[in-house]
Amino acid sequence: MSETRLREEICRFGASLHQRGLTAGSSGNISVRTDDGWLLTPTNSSLGSLDPARLSKMDWNGTLLAGDPPSKEAFLHRAMYDERSGAGAIVHLHSTHSAAVSCMSGLDHHSCIPPLTPYFVMKIGQLPLVPYHRPGDPNLGDAIRGLAAKHSAVLLANHGPVVSGKTLESAVYAIEELEETAKLFLLLQGHNPRVLTEAQIAELKTVFKL
Ligand SMILES: [Zn+2]
């Protein structure tokens, strides 16, 4: 896909996420890998009103090549790309239900949300928790690096999810599936849900080549 088209896609998906209440204010950021670097949404920008020409164009040394200054959360994306050579795009949101789960005590740090539905298993799989770090703490990047090689999605404690995909469309669909499953997880608190068994998860992995 050409860079022009990728820029338009970032703005189109950003507006869609914003219109549906998945990001508020200037929170959330989107990035895509290009032939010669990567594109990221600018700092203090709303995903609802992005300008394709003003997106931050970065090289892999962290230099801003063109556009507005990048999101202060650029390092979250960079940490994920460093460990996932097949990732073409990354979406990070403070979406309500996922952020709510990220604030819960007693989470299984290896798997914050149980395998409630096959779609969650197929699009997200196992979702580890990244311990709390203050905004901008560079140690957060290292904490993500430690998990990203094995996980396409991670949940930042008291913050929100970071989800990668081969394409921007697949990353957006995956983070939407995560948000919906987080909502189910919260609705099911105290209801003793039946989660998918190991055998049912193994069947999904075989049939859908996960
Ligand atoms: Zn954030």
Short mmCIF file of C-alpha atoms and ligand atoms in Angstrom, two decimals:
data_model
loop_
_atom_site.label_atom_id
_atom_site.label_comp_id
_atom_site.label_asym_id
_atom_site.label_seq_id
_atom_site.Cartn_x
_atom_site.Cartn_y
_atom_site.Cartn_z
CA MET A 1 0.00 0.00 0.00
CA SER A 2 1.36 3.47 -0.90
CA GLU A 3 2.25 5.93 1.86
CA THR A 4 -0.49 8.26 0.63
CA ARG A 5 -3.02 5.48 1.05
CA LEU A 6 -1.63 4.50 4.47
CA ARG A 7 -1.98 8.11 5.64
CA GLU A 8 -5.62 8.13 4.53
CA GLU A 9 -6.26 4.80 6.27
CA ILE A 10 -4.88 6.11 9.60
CA CYS A 11 -7.25 9.08 9.40
CA ARG A 12 -10.23 6.95 8.34
CA PHE A 13 -9.79 4.39 11.13
CA GLY A 14 -8.99 7.15 13.66
CA ALA A 15 -12.26 8.91 12.84
CA SER A 16 -14.18 5.63 13.05
CA LEU A 17 -12.73 4.78 16.48
CA HIS A 18 -13.43 8.31 17.71
CA GLN A 19 -17.01 8.44 16.41
CA ARG A 20 -17.81 5.23 18.27
CA GLY A 21 -16.45 6.48 21.59
CA LEU A 22 -13.37 4.25 21.66
CA THR A 23 -11.08 7.24 22.26
CA ALA A 24 -11.70 10.49 24.10
CA GLY A 25 -9.91 13.85 23.95
CA SER A 26 -6.40 13.48 22.57
CA SER A 27 -5.92 9.95 23.92
CA GLY A 28 -5.03 6.98 21.77
CA ASN A 29 -2.55 6.70 18.94
CA ILE A 30 -2.13 4.80 15.70
CA SER A 31 1.02 3.90 13.75
CA VAL A 32 1.86 2.05 10.54
CA ARG A 33 5.12 0.77 9.09
CA THR A 34 6.13 2.25 5.70
CA ASP A 35 8.87 1.30 3.22
CA ASP A 36 11.34 3.74 4.78
CA GLY A 37 10.19 4.27 8.39
CA TRP A 38 6.85 4.62 10.12
CA LEU A 39 3.90 6.98 10.47
CA LEU A 40 2.39 7.93 13.85
CA THR A 41 -0.43 10.18 15.00
CA PRO A 42 0.91 13.51 16.34
CA THR A 43 1.01 14.61 19.98
CA ASN A 44 -2.12 16.36 21.28
CA SER A 45 -4.14 15.31 18.24
CA SER A 46 -7.65 13.87 18.36
CA LEU A 47 -8.08 10.65 16.41
CA GLY A 48 -11.36 12.16 15.27
CA SER A 49 -9.81 14.98 13.24
CA LEU A 50 -6.45 13.84 11.87
CA ASP A 51 -4.88 15.50 8.82
CA PRO A 52 -3.11 13.00 6.50
CA ALA A 53 -0.44 15.60 5.60
CA ARG A 54 0.45 16.35 9.24
CA LEU A 55 0.98 12.80 10.55
CA SER A 56 4.43 12.30 12.11
CA LYS A 57 6.83 10.52 9.75
CA MET A 58 9.67 8.89 11.70
CA ASP A 59 12.78 6.92 10.82
CA TRP A 60 13.98 3.96 12.89
CA ASN A 61 16.51 6.17 14.73
CA GLY A 62 13.63 8.16 16.20
CA THR A 63 14.18 11.19 13.97
CA LEU A 64 11.11 13.15 12.88
CA LEU A 65 11.37 13.32 9.08
CA ALA A 66 8.15 15.22 8.38
CA GLY A 67 4.87 16.30 9.93
CA ASP A 68 3.93 17.40 13.45
CA PRO A 69 5.82 16.19 16.57
CA PRO A 70 4.86 12.57 17.35
CA SER A 71 2.72 11.28 20.21
CA LYS A 72 4.56 11.13 23.54
CA GLU A 73 3.64 7.45 23.51
CA ALA A 74 5.75 6.81 20.38
CA PHE A 75 8.05 4.57 22.44
CA LEU A 76 5.20 2.11 23.12
CA HIS A 77 4.85 1.55 19.38
CA ARG A 78 8.60 1.42 18.85
CA ALA A 79 9.00 -1.26 21.54
CA MET A 80 6.34 -3.39 19.85
CA TYR A 81 7.83 -2.98 16.33
CA ASP A 82 11.31 -3.87 17.67
CA GLU A 83 10.06 -7.29 18.79
CA ARG A 84 7.54 -7.97 16.03
CA SER A 85 9.07 -7.76 12.57
CA GLY A 86 5.77 -8.88 11.02
CA ALA A 87 3.75 -6.07 12.61
CA GLY A 88 2.59 -3.56 10.02
CA ALA A 89 0.49 -1.43 12.35
CA ILE A 90 -0.16 -0.73 16.04
CA VAL A 91 -3.14 0.80 17.81
CA HIS A 92 -3.13 2.01 21.42
CA LEU A 93 -6.34 3.19 23.10
CA HIS A 94 -7.59 4.17 26.55
CA SER A 95 -10.92 2.54 25.63
CA THR A 96 -13.24 2.34 28.64
CA HIS A 97 -13.77 -1.38 29.23
CA SER A 98 -10.19 -2.44 28.50
CA ALA A 99 -8.90 0.39 30.71
CA ALA A 100 -11.33 -0.70 33.45
CA VAL A 101 -9.96 -4.26 33.34
CA SER A 102 -6.40 -2.84 33.46
CA CYS A 103 -7.30 -1.28 36.84
CA MET A 104 -8.64 -4.49 38.43
CA SER A 105 -6.71 -6.08 41.27
CA GLY A 106 -6.14 -9.81 41.27
CA LEU A 107 -5.68 -10.15 37.48
CA ASP A 108 -3.74 -13.12 36.14
CA HIS A 109 -0.68 -11.23 34.82
CA HIS A 110 -0.12 -13.86 32.13
CA SER A 111 -3.71 -13.70 30.88
CA CYS A 112 -5.80 -10.71 31.97
CA ILE A 113 -8.98 -11.79 30.18
CA PRO A 114 -9.93 -15.48 30.04
CA PRO A 115 -10.82 -17.21 26.74
CA LEU A 116 -14.51 -16.30 26.86
CA THR A 117 -15.17 -16.47 23.11
CA PRO A 118 -13.46 -18.05 20.10
CA TYR A 119 -13.14 -14.61 18.50
CA PHE A 120 -11.08 -13.33 21.41
CA VAL A 121 -8.81 -16.39 21.16
CA MET A 122 -8.44 -15.90 17.40
CA LYS A 123 -7.81 -12.14 17.33
CA ILE A 124 -5.97 -11.57 20.63
CA GLY A 125 -5.06 -14.90 22.20
CA GLN A 126 -3.34 -14.58 25.55
CA LEU A 127 -3.26 -11.01 26.90
CA PRO A 128 -0.47 -10.33 29.42
CA LEU A 129 -0.44 -7.39 31.84
CA VAL A 130 2.44 -4.90 31.73
CA PRO A 131 3.07 -3.57 35.27
CA TYR A 132 2.17 0.07 36.01
CA HIS A 133 4.59 2.80 34.91
CA ARG A 134 3.99 6.55 35.02
CA PRO A 135 3.31 8.26 31.64
CA GLY A 136 6.54 8.68 29.69
CA ASP A 137 8.61 6.31 31.86
CA PRO A 138 11.13 4.79 29.39
CA ASN A 139 11.16 1.56 31.46
CA LEU A 140 7.67 0.95 30.10
CA GLY A 141 9.21 0.37 26.66
CA ASP A 142 11.51 -2.31 28.09
CA ALA A 143 8.60 -3.95 29.92
CA ILE A 144 6.69 -4.16 26.61
CA ARG A 145 9.76 -5.53 24.79
CA GLY A 146 9.89 -8.38 27.28
CA LEU A 147 6.39 -9.55 26.27
CA ALA A 148 5.87 -8.40 22.68
CA ALA A 149 7.86 -11.16 20.96
CA LYS A 150 5.29 -13.73 22.10
CA HIS A 151 2.18 -11.56 22.24
CA SER A 152 0.55 -9.40 19.55
CA ALA A 153 -1.37 -7.52 22.26
CA VAL A 154 -0.54 -6.39 25.79
CA LEU A 155 -2.55 -4.56 28.48
CA LEU A 156 -0.80 -1.71 30.31
CA ALA A 157 -1.84 -1.67 33.98
CA ASN A 158 -4.07 1.29 34.94
CA HIS A 159 -3.81 2.54 31.36
CA GLY A 160 -5.04 0.53 28.34
CA PRO A 161 -4.23 -1.91 25.52
CA VAL A 162 -1.50 -1.87 22.83
CA VAL A 163 -2.38 -4.11 19.88
CA SER A 164 -0.36 -4.93 16.75
CA GLY A 165 -1.48 -6.43 13.46
CA LYS A 166 -0.13 -7.32 10.05
CA THR A 167 -2.22 -4.46 8.65
CA LEU A 168 -3.91 -1.44 10.19
CA GLU A 169 -7.30 -3.01 9.53
CA SER A 170 -6.35 -6.20 11.40
CA ALA A 171 -4.92 -4.21 14.34
CA VAL A 172 -8.11 -2.12 14.58
CA TYR A 173 -10.38 -5.17 14.38
CA ALA A 174 -8.29 -6.91 17.06
CA ILE A 175 -8.41 -3.98 19.51
CA GLU A 176 -12.18 -3.71 18.94
CA GLU A 177 -12.53 -7.43 19.74
CA LEU A 178 -10.45 -6.87 22.87
CA GLU A 179 -12.66 -3.96 23.95
CA GLU A 180 -15.86 -5.99 23.42
CA THR A 181 -14.44 -8.96 25.33
CA ALA A 182 -13.34 -6.67 28.17
CA LYS A 183 -16.96 -5.50 28.33
CA LEU A 184 -18.15 -9.13 28.54
CA PHE A 185 -15.56 -9.88 31.21
CA LEU A 186 -16.87 -7.00 33.33
CA LEU A 187 -20.52 -7.98 32.75
CA LEU A 188 -19.70 -11.52 33.84
CA GLN A 189 -18.06 -10.58 37.14
CA GLY A 190 -19.74 -12.70 39.81
CA HIS A 191 -21.51 -14.90 37.22
CA ASN A 192 -19.03 -17.80 37.17
CA PRO A 193 -18.66 -17.87 33.33
CA ARG A 194 -17.81 -21.04 31.46
CA VAL A 195 -14.57 -20.32 29.60
CA LEU A 196 -13.28 -22.27 26.59
CA THR A 197 -11.41 -25.44 27.53
CA GLU A 198 -7.82 -26.26 26.56
CA ALA A 199 -9.19 -28.71 23.96
CA GLN A 200 -11.49 -26.06 22.47
CA ILE A 201 -8.59 -23.60 22.25
CA ALA A 202 -6.37 -26.26 20.66
CA GLU A 203 -9.09 -26.94 18.08
CA LEU A 204 -9.22 -23.23 17.16
CA LYS A 205 -5.44 -23.12 16.80
CA THR A 206 -5.52 -26.12 14.46
CA VAL A 207 -8.51 -25.12 12.34
CA PHE A 208 -7.60 -21.45 12.01
CA LYS A 209 -3.80 -21.95 11.95
CA LEU A 210 -3.21 -19.49 14.82
ZN ZN B 1 -1.87 5.75 26.60
#
